[in-house]
Tab-separated table of C-alpha atoms in Angstrom:
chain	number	residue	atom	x	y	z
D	14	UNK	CA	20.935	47.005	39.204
D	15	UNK	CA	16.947	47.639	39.076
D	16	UNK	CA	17.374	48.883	35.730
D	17	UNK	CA	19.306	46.155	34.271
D	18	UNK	CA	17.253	43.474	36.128
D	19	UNK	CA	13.758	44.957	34.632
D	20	UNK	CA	15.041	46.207	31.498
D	21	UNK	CA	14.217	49.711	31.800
D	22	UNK	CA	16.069	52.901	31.146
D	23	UNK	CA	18.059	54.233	33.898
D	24	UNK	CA	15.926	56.715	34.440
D	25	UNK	CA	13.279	55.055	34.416
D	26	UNK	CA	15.214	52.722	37.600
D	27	UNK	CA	15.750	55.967	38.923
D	28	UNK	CA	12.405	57.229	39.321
D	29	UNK	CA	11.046	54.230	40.641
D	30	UNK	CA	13.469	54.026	43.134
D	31	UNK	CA	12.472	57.832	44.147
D	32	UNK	CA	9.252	56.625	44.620
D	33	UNK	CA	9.940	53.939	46.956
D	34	UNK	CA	12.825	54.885	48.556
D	35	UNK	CA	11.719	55.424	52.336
D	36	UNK	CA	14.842	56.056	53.989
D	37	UNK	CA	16.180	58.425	51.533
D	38	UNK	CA	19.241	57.084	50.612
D	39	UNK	CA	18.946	56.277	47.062
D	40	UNK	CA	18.302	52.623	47.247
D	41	UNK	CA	16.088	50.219	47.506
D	42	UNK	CA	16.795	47.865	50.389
D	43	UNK	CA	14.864	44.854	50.816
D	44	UNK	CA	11.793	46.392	52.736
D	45	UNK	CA	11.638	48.976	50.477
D	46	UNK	CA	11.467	46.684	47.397
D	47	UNK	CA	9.210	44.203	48.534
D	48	UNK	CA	7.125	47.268	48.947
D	49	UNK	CA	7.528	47.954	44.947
D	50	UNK	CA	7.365	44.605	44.266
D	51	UNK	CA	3.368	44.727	46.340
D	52	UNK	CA	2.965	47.722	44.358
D	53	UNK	CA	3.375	46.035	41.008
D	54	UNK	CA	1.254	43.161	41.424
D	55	UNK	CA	-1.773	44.872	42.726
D	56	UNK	CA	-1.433	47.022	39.867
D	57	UNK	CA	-1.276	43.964	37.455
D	58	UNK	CA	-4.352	42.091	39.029
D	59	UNK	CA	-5.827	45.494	38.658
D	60	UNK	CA	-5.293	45.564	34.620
D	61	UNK	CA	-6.372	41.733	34.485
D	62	UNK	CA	-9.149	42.724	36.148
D	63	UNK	CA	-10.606	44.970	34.121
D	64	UNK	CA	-9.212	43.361	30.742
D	65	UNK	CA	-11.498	40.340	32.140
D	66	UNK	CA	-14.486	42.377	33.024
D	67	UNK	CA	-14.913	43.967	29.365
D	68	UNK	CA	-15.737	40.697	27.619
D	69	UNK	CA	-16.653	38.310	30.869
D	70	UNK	CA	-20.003	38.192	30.038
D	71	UNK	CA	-21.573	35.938	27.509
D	72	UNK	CA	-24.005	38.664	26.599
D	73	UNK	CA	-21.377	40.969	26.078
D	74	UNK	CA	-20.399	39.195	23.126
D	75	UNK	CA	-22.958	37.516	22.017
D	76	UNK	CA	-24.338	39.259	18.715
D	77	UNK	CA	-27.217	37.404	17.935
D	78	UNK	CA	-28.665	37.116	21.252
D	79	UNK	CA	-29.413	33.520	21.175
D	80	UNK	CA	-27.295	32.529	24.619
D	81	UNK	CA	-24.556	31.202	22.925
D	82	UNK	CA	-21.378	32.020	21.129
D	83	UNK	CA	-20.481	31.350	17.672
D	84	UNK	CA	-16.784	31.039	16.115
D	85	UNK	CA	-17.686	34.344	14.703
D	86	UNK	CA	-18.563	36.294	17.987
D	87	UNK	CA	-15.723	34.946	19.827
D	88	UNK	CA	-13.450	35.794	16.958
D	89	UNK	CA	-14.883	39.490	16.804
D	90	UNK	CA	-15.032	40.310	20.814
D	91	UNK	CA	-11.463	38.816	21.354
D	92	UNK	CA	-9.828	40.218	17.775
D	93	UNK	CA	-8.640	37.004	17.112
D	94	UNK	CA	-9.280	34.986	13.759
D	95	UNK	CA	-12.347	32.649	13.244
D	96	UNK	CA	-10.075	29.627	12.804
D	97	UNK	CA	-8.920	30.402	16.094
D	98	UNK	CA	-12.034	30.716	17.752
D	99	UNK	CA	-13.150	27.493	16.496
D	100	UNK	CA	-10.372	25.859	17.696
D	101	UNK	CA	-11.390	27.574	21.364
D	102	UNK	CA	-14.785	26.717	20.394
D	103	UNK	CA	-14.037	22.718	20.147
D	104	UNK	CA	-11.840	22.498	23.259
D	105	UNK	CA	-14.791	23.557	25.487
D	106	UNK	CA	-17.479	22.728	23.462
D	107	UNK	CA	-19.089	19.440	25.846
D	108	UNK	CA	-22.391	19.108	24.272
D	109	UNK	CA	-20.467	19.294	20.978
D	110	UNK	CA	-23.504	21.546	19.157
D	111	UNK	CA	-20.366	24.167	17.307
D	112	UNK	CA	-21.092	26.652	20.413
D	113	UNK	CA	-20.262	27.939	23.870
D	114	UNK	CA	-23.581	27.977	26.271
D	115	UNK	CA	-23.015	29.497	29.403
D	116	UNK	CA	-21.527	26.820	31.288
D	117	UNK	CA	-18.776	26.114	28.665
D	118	UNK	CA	-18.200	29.961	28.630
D	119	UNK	CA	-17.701	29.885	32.121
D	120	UNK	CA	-15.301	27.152	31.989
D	121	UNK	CA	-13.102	28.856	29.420
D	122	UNK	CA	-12.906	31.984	31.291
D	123	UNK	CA	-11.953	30.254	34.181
D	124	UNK	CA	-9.160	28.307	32.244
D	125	UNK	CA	-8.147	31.916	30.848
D	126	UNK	CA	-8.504	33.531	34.058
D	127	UNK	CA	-6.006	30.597	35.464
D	128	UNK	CA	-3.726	30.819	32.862
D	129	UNK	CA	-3.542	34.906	33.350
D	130	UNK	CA	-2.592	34.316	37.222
D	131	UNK	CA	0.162	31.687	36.465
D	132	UNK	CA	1.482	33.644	33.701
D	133	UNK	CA	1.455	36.849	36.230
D	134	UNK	CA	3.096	34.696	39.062
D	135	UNK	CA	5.754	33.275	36.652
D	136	UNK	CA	6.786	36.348	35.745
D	137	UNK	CA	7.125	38.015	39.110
D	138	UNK	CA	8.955	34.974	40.363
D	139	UNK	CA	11.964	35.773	37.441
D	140	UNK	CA	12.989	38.185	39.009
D	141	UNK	CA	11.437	38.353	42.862
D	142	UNK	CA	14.547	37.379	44.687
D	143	UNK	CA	16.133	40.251	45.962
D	144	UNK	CA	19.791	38.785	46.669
D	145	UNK	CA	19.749	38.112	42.715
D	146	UNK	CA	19.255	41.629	41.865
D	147	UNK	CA	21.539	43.115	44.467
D	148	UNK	CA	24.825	42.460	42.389
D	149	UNK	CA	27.010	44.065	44.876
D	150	UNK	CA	25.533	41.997	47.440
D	151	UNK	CA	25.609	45.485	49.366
D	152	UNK	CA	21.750	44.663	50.521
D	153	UNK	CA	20.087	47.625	48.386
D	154	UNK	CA	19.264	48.278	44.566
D	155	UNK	CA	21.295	50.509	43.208
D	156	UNK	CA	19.347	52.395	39.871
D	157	UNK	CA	21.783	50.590	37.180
């Protein structure tokens, strides 16, 4: 069941369920996955984290040291294309001057940083309901 539900190799199901299985029997019942389930977002705030924390700072990425960021820098510190960047660029771009200062900075990372958590809770919530993984309805995850 946990394999087919997260799309991992049996094995893979198996090992997990090793790892959290408390009682020993082979399964995951409900306590025991809502522990995994803990375990697997505080490991993905974790990676957001410190995705977030390499380019959070406008200084970080700003090349020519002049306080703001061009189409060019954001392009470079995010990988993405110029075209891209200026598209970024124009959403949050309030005094309209071609460049993020530090306030419109701020306000895209926050839009990022909001975007990251819904994405993050949408995906746990696919597939957070116990009952709808237990196929047997026998009250513990089974490793297929």
């Amino acid at each position: 069941e946990l394999a087919q539900a997260c799309n991992i190799p049996y094995e893979e199901a198996q090992n997990i369920i090793y790892q959290y299985d408390a009682n020993g029997d082979g399964l995951l019942d409900q306590d025991e996955f809502e522990d995994l389930k803990q375990q697997i977002l505080a490991q993905q705030t974790a990676s957001i984290t410190n995705n977030i924390n390499a380019n959070t700072n406008i200084a970080d990425m700003d090349a020519n040291y002049d306080g703001k960021l061009s189409a060019n820098e954001l392009a470079q510190a995010c990988n993405i294309s110029v075209q891209e960047a200026q598209n970024i660029i124009m959403q949050y771009d309030a005094n309209g001057d071609g460049l993020l200062d530090q306030q419109e900075f701020q306000d895209l990372k926050n839009q990022i940083l909001e975007q990251q958590r819904q994405n993050m809770t949408n995906n746990i919530n696919a597939n957070d309901q116990f009952s709808a993984l237990d196929n047997n309805g026998d009250g513990k995850l089974s490793a297929n």
